[in-house]
Amino acid sequence: MPAKSLPKLLAAGLLLVALACTGTASAAIPAGNTGWSWANPLPQGNTLDRLEVSGGRIWAGGATGTLLYSDDGGANWTAVRTGLLDDIRTIEAISPNSVVFAGRCALRRSDDGGATVRRLAWGSSDDSCAAQIQAVSFPSPLIGYLLLTNGDVYATGDAGDSWNKQGVAPGSVASNGTAVVRDISFTSVSTGVLSVGNRVMQTVDAGVSWTPVKTADTGAGLFNFEFLGTTTGYAVGDHSDILKTTDSGATWNAVPGDFATRNSELTSLSCADESACIATIGSSSSILRTADGGAHWAAAVLPADAIYAAGFLNGTDAVAVGSGGATARSVDAGATWTPTTSVAAGKFTGIRIDSPASALIFGEQGAIARSTDAGKSWKPLTPPHGVKITDAVAVGAQRIYAISNSVALSVSSDGGRTWKVQNTGKNVASRAIFAWTGSRVMLVGLHGVRISTKGGAKANPVRGKVAKLSLKNVDAAAAAVFVYGDRDIASTFDKGKTWKIARKPRGAGRIKRLDMVDAKYGYLLDSKAELFATRNGARSWTRVETTGANVAESMAFGDRKHGYITDNTGRVLATNDAGATWSRQYPFYDQSGQSNSLVATARKLSATTLVVGTNRVFTSDTGGRIGSSSHLTLSSSAAKVRKGTIVRVTGKLTPAVGTERVAVLARVRNAKGGTRWISQERTVSSTGTFTTSWRITAATEFIARWSGDASHDGDAAPLVVVKLRK
């Protein structure tokens, strides 16, 4: 809704907000390759499980293509726009400003501190490969090595611009074995080691041949390496002894001592020198630290659910990263740790936008928090009680109302510091709340509407047709306020004194979201993922044919042209032309489809999303866009064909390098109740062109879109229709 509108509701189910810890604030961290930024946790909430330190710069990577760096010991972080949705599987810091990183099949490099990123074409596709990338090692800026999950070793001599298969790890799948490879590390351009199964292999001929130099005395091996220079290094693994070499990996010996590493799976190791080292333990919140080169180990507990990687910056300072974006710092060689992450933790499922600057989130166990900076950060309020809050609304800076299933209405007059329970009257089962002023409050529920003129006390039922409606939600647009349920819609222009009744669109499923941007214009999302638009205050509706969405969890419009649709994978569809086209944005990505997302907006380009069941909140003031623009076109080989004809639907992406992926979606046009979209994915050519083929059995509509990359925004092509000849 526009900025001048009254508060509106976007709430569903349960929400838990609790302040877990506070730390030093970083600049807003972009979410994915989009114009969305993290609002909670701060600085960001994607799991981090890879960490490299070079010359005082910390590189950390993890889920959904996240790559960050810090130049102040982890106090503040800056994001790199990687162009990837894959998890970052490996990072190699060649120098403070030069880094190589990889997803499953995609290999990337930056030589300007992350300002720009380029593709390293070791394979033909970034989306699929016969064997995925396991580890990478660059002993010099030009010469590098790539270890694949099947044991193949590739080499480059030109900084990664070209690659050749160099050798194979003995015993691996690529050599007809079954052993799993873990890590590769080169101490010079020709000398290196890799781990395969429970053995360490060495090469002295640039990876052409590999010689076994150590078999684990205990455990499963699967070693990770940490070299302090060209000769001295350590290796840790799965319930194995810590191994040490002083001859560039030619020989390895178990470090004598308490053998504490035999009790854990060590997933990473970092050493400040030959004495001080820290190691991470599987998915534990603890790390192991040693001050005598691994002879004796002590555990240190960190303020996180799980720590996956840690690294020394110098002899005393260290940083650790882990689940949910957790970051922590140590200034005493890992003995104690201080969190640098601020998070409102819990299971968020609802958000209320009160004004362009103000918003509330609320949920289980009475948790409630407020943002006064357009959703960019959140401050927890005192819980009004210990049961879940199902809706809340703020009126001005101090007055806040909250309802729940067992406590009808709680009211705060001091900005959420203290609360009192309000007696709303008998048999009031409210599902949503709205307030015109601090005293005039409306409660809606299964039995219509109730109005209170005393701050929620003694809410009286509204008589007439609206009393017979089963309602669940409220939407405000300027002077008009709309209430709705699964089927019915009602509106008032006089603060609830009189009401007009409307119905959902013909053929629509249950109403999921109603969002009126003013008294006449608005949008409705149904349970079939269909979007409808009205221009006459919900009296009649037109189906929007261009979304390409088979799953839609939430919808919101900031004005008549700018809107968003979210789904269960992290995808946001954004339009700036009233739904004519929808670009695809991924603040995060959940391939399993278990991350239902909600969206709310108060003005043209500003929006906030949250992921149901998590503590992840995102905000944007750019309509989700970032970077340079791109342009996508689409056309068909024929506008009218006979039934059964195969048509070519072609398009062009500008600019393009030839690795971008475009989705072409199609469905039957004007089918009653709508039909599901089917899609074909294509990699564009070096000139940006792509082609799909379709057999036409009914009038069919086509759209196309791509998500953008590290340099360019995504775009969508306008609707193309192929009709049948009569």
XYZ file of C-alpha atoms in Angstrom:
726
model
C 0.000 0.000 0.000
C 1.175 3.604 -0.484
C 2.913 5.579 2.241
C -0.194 7.609 3.149
C -2.218 4.477 3.858
C -3.235 3.329 7.304
C -1.690 0.191 8.854
C -2.140 -3.090 7.076
C -1.799 -6.683 8.114
C 0.298 -9.530 6.895
C 0.219 -12.296 9.464
C -0.061 -16.052 9.487
C 0.365 -18.609 12.213
C 3.139 -18.365 14.728
C 6.159 -16.169 15.319
C 8.959 -16.204 17.839
C 11.155 -13.199 18.370
C 13.840 -13.154 21.030
C 17.032 -11.193 21.231
C 19.851 -13.715 21.263
C 22.870 -11.445 21.379
C 24.154 -8.107 20.231
C 27.343 -7.193 18.457
C 28.974 -4.588 16.317
C 26.778 -3.520 13.427
C 27.944 -3.969 9.832
C 26.717 -2.170 6.756
C 23.663 -3.793 5.214
C 24.616 -7.149 3.700
C 22.956 -7.894 0.347
C 20.915 -11.090 0.296
C 21.856 -13.247 -2.660
C 22.414 -11.476 -5.962
C 19.536 -9.077 -5.388
C 18.608 -5.666 -4.090
C 17.321 -7.263 -0.880
C 19.401 -6.889 2.274
C 19.516 -8.802 5.528
C 17.484 -7.265 8.344
C 17.676 -10.199 10.757
C 20.027 -11.749 11.745
C 22.659 -9.037 11.374
C 25.000 -8.878 9.601
C 23.400 -11.834 7.750
C 21.805 -15.209 8.424
C 23.106 -17.720 5.890
C 25.187 -20.497 7.397
C 28.945 -19.944 6.972
C 31.168 -23.021 6.837
C 34.254 -21.964 4.877
C 36.890 -19.503 6.090
C 40.271 -18.303 4.799
C 42.604 -15.637 6.173
C 45.165 -13.771 4.077
C 47.147 -10.743 5.176
C 44.588 -9.680 7.768
C 41.599 -10.087 5.450
C 39.071 -12.756 6.411
C 37.081 -14.481 3.672
C 34.006 -16.455 4.772
C 31.561 -18.367 2.596
C 28.571 -20.647 2.883
C 24.956 -21.174 1.940
C 23.240 -19.729 -1.135
C 26.407 -18.353 -2.714
C 27.289 -16.228 0.309
C 30.811 -14.785 0.293
C 31.866 -12.138 2.828
C 35.102 -10.462 3.819
C 36.238 -8.525 6.867
C 39.265 -6.287 7.332
C 38.762 -5.571 11.043
C 38.916 -8.989 12.651
C 35.304 -9.891 11.970
C 33.713 -6.845 13.579
C 32.250 -5.701 10.259
C 31.606 -7.620 7.048
C 31.174 -6.773 3.382
C 29.364 -9.019 0.910
C 30.611 -10.054 -2.529
C 27.992 -10.422 -5.235
C 28.961 -13.904 -6.414
C 26.182 -14.593 -8.913
C 25.711 -18.053 -7.360
C 22.805 -19.743 -5.603
C 24.936 -22.815 -4.860
C 26.528 -23.152 -1.445
C 30.180 -22.070 -1.458
C 32.104 -25.349 -1.133
C 35.681 -24.084 -1.068
C 37.620 -20.807 -0.800
C 41.258 -20.189 -1.708
C 42.693 -16.816 -0.716
C 45.675 -16.253 -3.017
C 46.248 -12.821 -1.485
C 44.106 -10.370 0.512
C 42.512 -9.089 -2.703
C 42.645 -12.210 -4.846
C 40.291 -15.086 -4.068
C 39.009 -18.188 -5.857
C 35.797 -19.868 -4.720
C 33.450 -22.539 -5.998
C 29.958 -23.969 -5.813
C 29.041 -27.438 -7.030
C 30.132 -26.869 -10.621
C 30.745 -23.121 -10.772
C 34.250 -21.736 -10.267
C 34.773 -18.010 -9.728
C 37.664 -15.614 -9.140
C 38.081 -12.014 -8.022
C 41.347 -10.081 -8.173
C 40.048 -6.738 -6.930
C 38.896 -7.598 -3.435
C 35.482 -8.842 -4.523
C 34.471 -5.723 -6.465
C 34.116 -7.832 -9.616
C 33.877 -11.586 -10.105
C 34.680 -13.591 -13.221
C 33.864 -17.124 -14.274
C 36.669 -19.697 -14.522
C 35.588 -22.113 -17.255
C 36.904 -25.446 -16.097
C 33.751 -27.181 -17.416
C 31.041 -26.519 -19.961
C 28.265 -25.733 -17.475
C 27.921 -24.079 -14.083
C 24.689 -25.974 -13.423
C 25.698 -29.582 -14.023
C 28.950 -31.529 -14.056
C 29.881 -35.205 -13.973
C 31.823 -34.658 -10.748
C 31.514 -31.644 -8.474
C 34.258 -29.380 -7.165
C 35.730 -30.541 -3.869
C 38.713 -28.260 -3.244
C 41.019 -25.775 -4.960
C 44.626 -24.729 -4.352
C 46.634 -21.895 -5.943
C 50.329 -21.930 -4.972
C 50.826 -18.861 -7.189
C 48.546 -16.283 -8.810
C 48.776 -18.082 -12.165
C 49.099 -21.753 -11.276
C 46.246 -23.574 -9.595
C 44.795 -27.011 -9.015
C 41.239 -28.276 -8.799
C 40.174 -31.467 -6.999
C 36.831 -32.986 -8.003
C 34.672 -35.249 -5.868
C 35.502 -38.259 -8.066
C 39.261 -37.752 -7.569
C 40.119 -36.059 -10.859
C 42.758 -33.329 -10.574
C 42.731 -30.380 -12.997
C 45.452 -27.754 -13.423
C 45.698 -24.218 -14.798
C 48.698 -22.113 -15.715
C 46.862 -18.946 -16.686
C 45.044 -17.906 -13.490
C 42.120 -20.214 -14.203
C 41.157 -19.073 -17.675
C 41.806 -22.580 -19.017
C 42.094 -25.977 -17.345
C 43.423 -29.422 -18.246
C 42.975 -32.741 -16.540
C 46.288 -33.381 -14.829
C 45.967 -36.607 -12.859
C 43.798 -38.836 -10.686
C 43.828 -39.529 -6.965
C 44.681 -43.239 -6.497
C 41.858 -45.221 -4.928
C 39.225 -42.627 -5.822
C 36.171 -43.181 -7.984
C 38.007 -41.762 -10.997
C 40.624 -44.526 -10.627
C 37.962 -47.235 -10.235
C 38.124 -47.145 -6.465
C 35.645 -46.150 -3.775
C 37.658 -43.844 -1.515
C 36.335 -40.336 -0.815
C 38.549 -37.312 -1.435
C 38.559 -34.358 0.936
C 41.264 -31.739 0.404
C 44.156 -30.656 -1.803
C 46.989 -28.266 -0.932
C 50.097 -27.229 -2.888
C 53.138 -25.715 -1.207
C 54.855 -24.926 -4.518
C 53.874 -24.947 -8.168
C 54.764 -28.641 -8.443
C 54.613 -30.080 -4.913
C 51.342 -30.788 -3.176
C 49.262 -33.217 -1.120
C 45.724 -34.515 -1.241
C 43.647 -36.687 1.049
C 41.788 -39.708 -0.264
C 40.092 -42.123 2.119
C 42.401 -42.679 5.082
C 45.549 -41.863 3.139
C 47.620 -38.789 2.338
C 49.102 -38.629 -1.170
C 51.951 -36.419 -2.393
C 52.897 -35.196 -5.859
C 56.167 -33.598 -6.954
C 55.279 -33.395 -10.644
C 52.385 -30.921 -10.568
C 49.684 -33.486 -9.939
C 50.496 -35.888 -12.764
C 51.278 -38.731 -10.365
C 50.522 -39.259 -6.690
C 52.404 -41.350 -4.137
C 50.939 -42.592 -0.819
C 52.950 -41.061 2.022
C 50.758 -41.727 5.068
C 47.935 -44.032 6.120
C 45.889 -42.992 9.125
C 46.772 -44.892 12.280
C 43.269 -44.312 13.634
C 39.889 -43.185 12.395
C 38.597 -42.711 8.878
C 41.186 -40.189 7.745
C 39.517 -37.724 5.360
C 42.107 -35.097 6.136
C 42.029 -31.318 5.870
C 45.393 -29.591 5.517
C 46.865 -26.446 7.070
C 50.335 -25.326 5.925
C 52.231 -22.568 7.712
C 54.663 -22.118 4.848
C 56.267 -24.273 2.195
C 57.493 -27.008 4.518
C 55.575 -27.246 7.807
C 51.969 -28.341 7.843
C 49.277 -30.186 9.768
C 46.422 -32.501 8.820
C 43.275 -33.284 10.795
C 40.415 -35.632 10.017
C 37.637 -37.917 11.191
C 38.491 -39.356 14.636
C 42.137 -39.430 13.580
C 45.435 -38.311 15.051
C 46.640 -34.850 14.139
C 49.494 -35.319 11.663
C 52.492 -33.052 11.120
C 54.968 -32.684 8.263
C 58.151 -30.641 8.093
C 59.164 -31.600 4.545
C 56.307 -30.299 2.382
C 54.235 -33.430 2.890
C 56.803 -36.076 1.985
C 56.491 -37.625 5.444
C 53.844 -37.309 8.157
C 53.837 -38.297 11.806
C 51.146 -38.294 14.460
C 51.682 -35.584 17.067
C 52.194 -37.331 20.428
C 50.168 -36.171 23.403
C 46.636 -36.652 24.698
C 45.315 -37.758 21.259
C 42.098 -35.821 21.913
C 41.477 -35.493 18.177
C 40.638 -39.199 18.058
C 37.347 -38.409 19.788
C 35.968 -36.036 17.159
C 35.563 -35.315 13.480
C 37.681 -32.228 12.920
C 36.381 -30.291 9.930
C 38.902 -27.444 9.784
C 42.218 -26.385 11.294
C 43.954 -23.018 11.558
C 47.329 -22.327 13.128
C 48.922 -19.030 14.095
C 52.302 -20.773 14.318
C 53.633 -24.265 15.026
C 52.235 -24.123 18.572
C 48.872 -22.320 18.560
C 46.059 -23.955 16.558
C 42.255 -24.124 16.665
C 40.079 -26.832 15.124
C 36.337 -27.046 14.522
C 34.374 -30.164 15.472
C 31.645 -31.378 13.115
C 28.403 -29.546 13.939
C 29.412 -28.650 17.489
C 29.254 -25.290 19.231
C 32.705 -26.035 20.643
C 36.159 -25.848 19.154
C 39.421 -27.457 20.195
C 42.499 -25.333 20.862
C 46.101 -26.231 21.442
C 49.085 -24.182 22.562
C 51.714 -26.878 22.084
C 51.377 -27.911 18.471
C 48.640 -30.474 19.029
C 50.079 -32.428 21.924
C 47.292 -31.294 24.227
C 43.853 -29.914 23.399
C 41.232 -28.009 25.352
C 37.644 -27.250 24.373
C 36.156 -23.770 24.146
C 32.402 -23.173 23.818
C 31.215 -20.509 21.390
C 27.921 -18.535 21.396
C 26.352 -20.367 18.443
C 24.380 -23.518 17.694
C 27.203 -24.838 15.519
C 30.638 -23.558 14.498
C 31.936 -24.853 11.169
C 35.140 -22.903 10.508
C 37.632 -20.799 12.452
C 40.868 -19.026 11.681
C 43.755 -17.130 13.260
C 44.575 -13.597 12.164
C 47.722 -13.466 14.279
C 49.062 -15.059 17.446
C 46.107 -13.973 19.602
C 43.195 -12.848 17.421
C 40.866 -15.343 15.788
C 37.414 -15.457 14.186
C 34.843 -18.249 13.916
C 31.734 -18.680 11.769
C 28.836 -21.108 11.824
C 25.145 -21.876 11.572
C 22.640 -19.143 10.846
C 25.397 -16.690 9.979
C 26.881 -16.767 13.494
C 30.219 -14.972 13.846
C 32.458 -14.627 16.900
C 35.837 -13.128 17.784
C 38.590 -14.139 20.174
C 41.498 -12.015 21.388
C 43.115 -14.694 23.557
C 44.035 -17.390 21.040
C 40.623 -19.009 21.151
C 40.192 -19.387 24.902
C 37.118 -17.112 25.041
C 34.826 -15.794 22.328
C 32.553 -12.779 21.860
C 29.628 -12.885 19.417
C 29.530 -10.308 16.641
C 26.064 -11.260 15.439
C 22.820 -9.559 16.427
C 19.732 -11.724 16.023
C 16.082 -11.749 16.951
C 15.844 -15.515 17.174
C 12.809 -17.711 16.740
C 10.158 -18.862 14.333
C 8.881 -15.797 12.543
C 5.632 -16.071 10.628
C 4.004 -12.641 10.631
C 4.663 -8.989 9.988
C 2.555 -5.840 10.203
C 3.537 -2.680 8.339
C 2.162 0.324 10.287
C 3.769 3.101 8.244
C 6.684 3.488 5.839
C 9.054 3.451 8.824
C 7.261 1.310 11.421
C 6.599 -2.434 11.483
C 5.885 -5.164 14.037
C 6.742 -8.847 14.138
C 5.157 -11.148 16.692
C 4.534 -14.745 17.640
C 4.947 -17.609 20.046
C 5.468 -17.198 23.785
C 4.314 -13.596 23.571
C 7.365 -12.467 21.642
C 7.072 -9.169 19.800
C 9.582 -6.804 18.170
C 9.426 -3.522 16.331
C 11.316 -1.797 13.550
C 11.342 1.979 13.244
C 13.750 2.146 10.281
C 11.630 0.596 7.519
C 12.464 -2.962 8.536
C 16.242 -2.631 8.440
C 16.668 -3.642 12.105
C 14.441 -4.956 14.894
C 14.170 -4.150 18.606
C 12.492 -6.669 20.926
C 9.636 -5.441 23.106
C 8.537 -6.860 26.438
C 6.313 -9.919 25.841
C 2.757 -9.128 26.940
C 2.253 -12.736 28.083
C 3.595 -16.234 27.519
C 1.321 -17.439 24.720
C 1.513 -16.881 21.006
C 0.518 -13.521 19.559
C -1.588 -13.947 16.421
C -1.769 -10.291 15.430
C -0.510 -6.904 16.558
C -0.810 -3.285 15.489
C 0.867 -0.047 16.536
C -0.750 3.395 16.579
C 1.894 6.072 16.834
C 5.047 5.632 18.864
C 3.544 4.378 22.130
C 0.203 2.599 21.617
C 0.436 -1.082 20.646
C -2.298 -3.736 20.568
C -1.709 -7.496 20.486
C -4.200 -10.378 20.310
C -3.794 -14.109 20.862
C -5.886 -17.241 21.058
C -6.140 -17.353 24.850
C -5.585 -13.704 25.817
C -8.133 -11.691 23.832
C -6.348 -8.344 23.772
C -3.247 -6.853 25.391
C -2.504 -3.133 25.247
C 0.703 -1.154 25.779
C 0.745 2.597 26.199
C 4.501 2.954 26.556
C 5.892 1.514 23.341
C 5.832 -2.119 24.446
C 7.611 -1.825 27.802
C 4.539 -2.748 29.873
C 1.173 -4.309 29.009
C -2.280 -4.803 30.438
C -5.051 -7.206 29.429
C -8.153 -5.543 28.023
C -11.647 -6.921 28.589
C -13.117 -6.976 25.066
C -16.423 -8.534 26.072
C -17.969 -11.990 25.895
C -17.384 -14.568 23.138
C -14.804 -12.530 21.273
C -12.663 -14.867 19.165
C -10.502 -12.470 17.177
C -8.206 -13.399 14.313
C -7.034 -9.907 13.334
C -6.969 -6.399 14.734
C -6.976 -2.884 13.316
C -6.886 0.550 14.955
C -7.921 3.846 13.433
C -6.805 5.731 16.535
C -5.516 4.911 19.968
C -9.086 4.382 21.150
C -11.103 3.204 18.111
C -10.190 -0.446 17.549
C -11.665 -3.139 15.308
C -11.519 -6.891 15.991
C -12.376 -9.323 13.188
C -12.934 -13.053 13.391
C -15.171 -16.022 12.689
C -18.308 -14.052 13.550
C -17.819 -10.776 11.762
C -16.587 -7.460 13.118
C -16.525 -5.849 16.563
C -15.758 -2.197 17.223
C -14.444 -0.647 20.441
C -14.275 3.074 21.126
C -12.439 2.521 24.402
C -9.084 1.179 23.304
C -10.344 -2.365 22.793
C -12.559 -2.561 25.867
C -16.158 -3.709 25.395
C -15.948 -4.340 21.668
C -19.500 -4.386 20.312
C -20.531 -6.507 17.315
C -21.396 -4.743 14.070
C -24.883 -5.682 12.895
C -26.020 -6.456 9.376
C -24.552 -8.654 6.630
C -20.977 -8.260 7.834
C -21.936 -10.045 11.077
C -22.518 -13.248 9.097
C -19.063 -13.302 7.516
C -16.208 -15.535 8.623
C -13.199 -13.220 8.536
C -9.482 -13.675 9.072
C -7.591 -10.580 8.003
C -7.551 -6.810 7.549
C -6.157 -4.608 4.793
C -6.163 -0.806 4.893
C -5.848 1.518 1.924
C -6.078 5.266 2.593
C -9.574 5.984 3.968
C -10.862 2.524 3.106
C -10.447 -0.540 5.306
C -11.118 -4.015 3.908
C -11.721 -7.178 5.911
C -11.759 -10.623 4.374
C -11.956 -14.335 4.947
C -11.557 -17.326 2.674
C -14.490 -16.271 0.457
C -15.884 -12.930 1.551
C -14.715 -9.324 1.412
C -16.208 -6.298 3.126
C -15.135 -2.665 3.130
C -15.816 0.439 5.198
C -15.060 4.092 4.523
C -16.397 5.505 7.790
C -14.369 3.695 10.465
C -16.651 0.691 10.638
C -20.037 2.394 10.846
C -21.283 1.094 7.495
C -20.096 -1.756 5.288
C -20.194 -2.928 1.678
C -20.001 -6.645 0.888
C -18.040 -8.131 -2.022
C -17.038 -11.637 -3.092
C -13.878 -13.302 -4.232
C -13.275 -13.608 -8.008
C -15.365 -16.201 -9.818
C -13.484 -19.495 -10.049
C -10.865 -18.432 -7.508
C -9.726 -20.620 -4.649
C -9.602 -19.520 -1.049
C -8.431 -15.949 -0.554
C -4.847 -15.974 0.669
C -4.040 -12.284 0.493
C -5.974 -9.145 -0.320
C -3.941 -5.997 -0.891
C -5.773 -2.822 -1.865
C -3.473 0.051 -2.794
C -6.351 2.539 -2.650
C -10.142 2.470 -2.438
C -10.513 1.143 -5.994
C -7.302 -0.572 -7.105
C -6.067 -3.765 -5.528
C -4.885 -7.330 -5.925
C -5.986 -10.710 -4.590
C -3.948 -13.899 -4.314
C -5.816 -17.190 -4.004
C -4.924 -20.672 -2.807
C -4.332 -21.794 -6.421
C -1.462 -19.294 -6.787
C -3.611 -17.177 -9.105
C -3.426 -13.386 -8.954
C -6.410 -11.132 -9.649
C -6.705 -7.365 -10.018
C -9.608 -5.014 -9.350
C -10.208 -1.422 -10.424
C -13.553 -0.904 -8.729
C -13.089 -1.660 -5.069
C -13.360 -5.482 -5.294
C -16.720 -5.517 -7.121
C -15.174 -7.273 -10.149
C -11.847 -8.954 -10.863
C -9.513 -9.744 -13.788
C -7.025 -12.576 -13.628
C -3.368 -11.598 -14.110
C -1.991 -14.075 -16.655
C 1.721 -13.403 -16.351
C 3.024 -14.510 -12.947
C 4.363 -17.930 -13.956
C 3.818 -19.048 -10.364
C 2.610 -22.530 -9.418
C 3.260 -21.833 -5.738
C 2.533 -18.488 -4.100
C 2.547 -17.906 -0.360
C 2.149 -14.152 -0.121
C 1.623 -10.992 -2.153
C 1.929 -7.251 -1.577
C 1.800 -4.093 -3.692
C 3.340 -0.745 -2.785
C 1.288 1.072 -5.403
C -0.664 0.174 -8.520
C 2.458 -0.851 -10.450
C 4.985 -2.164 -7.936
C 4.331 -5.506 -6.284
C 5.791 -8.793 -5.085
C 4.834 -12.471 -4.870
C 6.727 -14.912 -2.662
C 6.806 -18.715 -2.638
C 8.306 -21.568 -0.569
C 11.820 -21.607 -2.068
C 12.983 -18.078 -1.277
C 12.017 -16.717 -4.678
C 10.503 -13.255 -4.960
C 8.656 -12.272 -8.129
C 8.725 -8.504 -8.580
C 6.768 -6.337 -10.981
C 7.085 -2.628 -11.758
C 4.455 -2.576 -14.525
C 1.266 -3.685 -12.731
C 1.929 -7.358 -13.366
C 2.696 -7.233 -17.095
C 6.098 -8.796 -16.345
C 7.632 -10.370 -13.242
C 11.375 -10.555 -12.654
C 12.756 -13.369 -10.518
C 14.832 -12.598 -7.404
C 16.372 -14.957 -4.861
C 17.341 -13.326 -1.541
C 17.992 -16.939 -0.517
C 17.260 -20.346 -1.995
C 15.708 -23.472 -0.474
C 15.578 -26.267 -3.032
C 13.438 -28.407 -0.709
C 10.551 -25.930 -0.838
C 10.228 -25.751 2.941
C 10.711 -22.003 3.320
C 7.363 -20.272 2.955
C 7.985 -16.543 2.700
C 5.728 -13.593 3.437
C 6.043 -10.087 2.022
C 4.735 -6.700 3.123
C 5.194 -3.253 1.665
C 4.251 0.287 2.556
C 5.386 2.228 -0.484
C 6.515 2.030 -4.107
C 9.946 0.348 -3.910
C 10.182 -0.533 -0.214
C 9.328 -4.030 1.004
C 10.086 -6.506 3.774
C 9.995 -10.293 3.576
C 10.313 -12.927 6.261
C 10.731 -16.675 6.057
C 8.097 -18.615 7.969
C 9.543 -20.785 10.697
C 12.956 -19.077 10.742
C 14.497 -15.856 12.018
C 15.343 -14.567 8.538
C 14.029 -11.131 7.589
C 14.974 -9.189 4.453
C 14.309 -5.651 3.322
C 14.665 -3.669 0.102
C 14.192 -0.061 -0.904
C 15.000 -0.677 -4.588
C 12.219 -3.044 -5.547
C 14.695 -5.893 -5.096
C 16.885 -4.675 -7.945
C 20.636 -4.095 -7.920
C 23.413 -3.791 -10.478
C 23.156 -3.019 -14.178
C 19.974 -3.687 -16.086
C 19.464 -6.495 -18.591
C 16.855 -6.953 -21.302
C 14.993 -10.153 -22.177
C 12.812 -10.612 -25.277
C 10.565 -13.485 -26.392
C 8.761 -14.366 -29.625
C 7.062 -17.364 -31.256
C 7.451 -18.798 -34.745
C 3.698 -18.414 -35.320
C 0.815 -16.525 -33.708
C -1.871 -19.011 -34.807
C -1.420 -22.717 -35.509
C -3.457 -25.862 -35.953
C -3.815 -28.208 -32.987
C -0.744 -30.433 -32.580
C 1.657 -28.053 -34.339
C 5.121 -27.653 -32.859
C 6.144 -24.018 -32.499
C 9.509 -22.533 -31.652
C 9.573 -19.955 -28.896
C 12.815 -18.022 -29.059
C 14.329 -15.115 -27.218
C 17.396 -13.037 -26.545
C 19.130 -11.817 -23.405
C 21.158 -8.608 -23.600
C 23.920 -8.404 -22.520
C 25.071 -12.028 -22.293
C 28.286 -14.032 -22.094
C 26.772 -17.419 -22.889
C 26.386 -19.121 -19.509
C 23.185 -17.450 -18.281
C 20.125 -19.624 -17.665
C 16.702 -18.502 -18.865
C 13.381 -20.106 -17.935
C 10.597 -20.181 -20.535
C 7.212 -20.921 -18.957
C 3.936 -21.877 -20.635
C 0.360 -22.734 -19.752
C -3.056 -23.005 -21.388
C -4.626 -19.577 -21.785
C -7.922 -18.616 -20.145
C -8.512 -22.100 -18.724
C -11.230 -22.128 -16.093
C -9.668 -21.860 -12.669
C -6.224 -21.523 -14.230
C -3.693 -24.200 -15.114
C -0.233 -25.028 -13.893
C 2.803 -23.589 -15.605
C 5.390 -25.869 -17.183
C 8.890 -24.671 -17.961
C 11.947 -25.295 -20.057
C 15.347 -24.037 -18.918
C 17.919 -22.992 -21.503
C 21.510 -21.765 -21.402
C 21.816 -18.799 -23.718
C 24.380 -18.688 -26.509
C 27.346 -16.318 -26.539
C 25.101 -13.837 -28.390
C 22.334 -14.262 -25.808
C 19.875 -16.239 -27.947
C 17.890 -19.304 -26.855
C 15.258 -21.584 -28.410
C 12.514 -23.832 -27.035
C 10.004 -26.048 -28.831
C 6.394 -26.698 -27.799
C 3.522 -28.785 -29.141
C 0.382 -26.629 -29.117
C -2.894 -28.369 -28.183
C -4.765 -25.281 -26.961
C -4.291 -21.534 -26.894
C -1.062 -21.128 -24.937
C 0.663 -18.231 -23.227
C 4.424 -17.959 -22.759
C 6.673 -15.857 -20.557
C 10.429 -15.894 -19.929
C 12.683 -14.656 -17.143
C 16.137 -14.997 -15.647
C 17.442 -14.210 -12.173
C 20.441 -12.024 -12.941
C 24.065 -12.643 -11.998
C 26.983 -10.974 -10.258
C 26.823 -7.999 -12.625
C 23.266 -7.630 -13.867
C 19.693 -7.529 -12.622
C 17.299 -10.193 -13.780
C 14.555 -9.391 -16.269
C 11.329 -10.813 -17.668
C 9.915 -10.863 -21.177
C 6.329 -9.752 -21.893
C 3.597 -12.309 -22.506
C 3.510 -14.106 -25.873
C 0.315 -15.912 -26.933
C -0.091 -18.665 -29.520
C -3.714 -19.317 -30.527
C -5.392 -22.184 -32.361
C -6.791 -21.756 -35.855
C -10.499 -22.485 -36.070
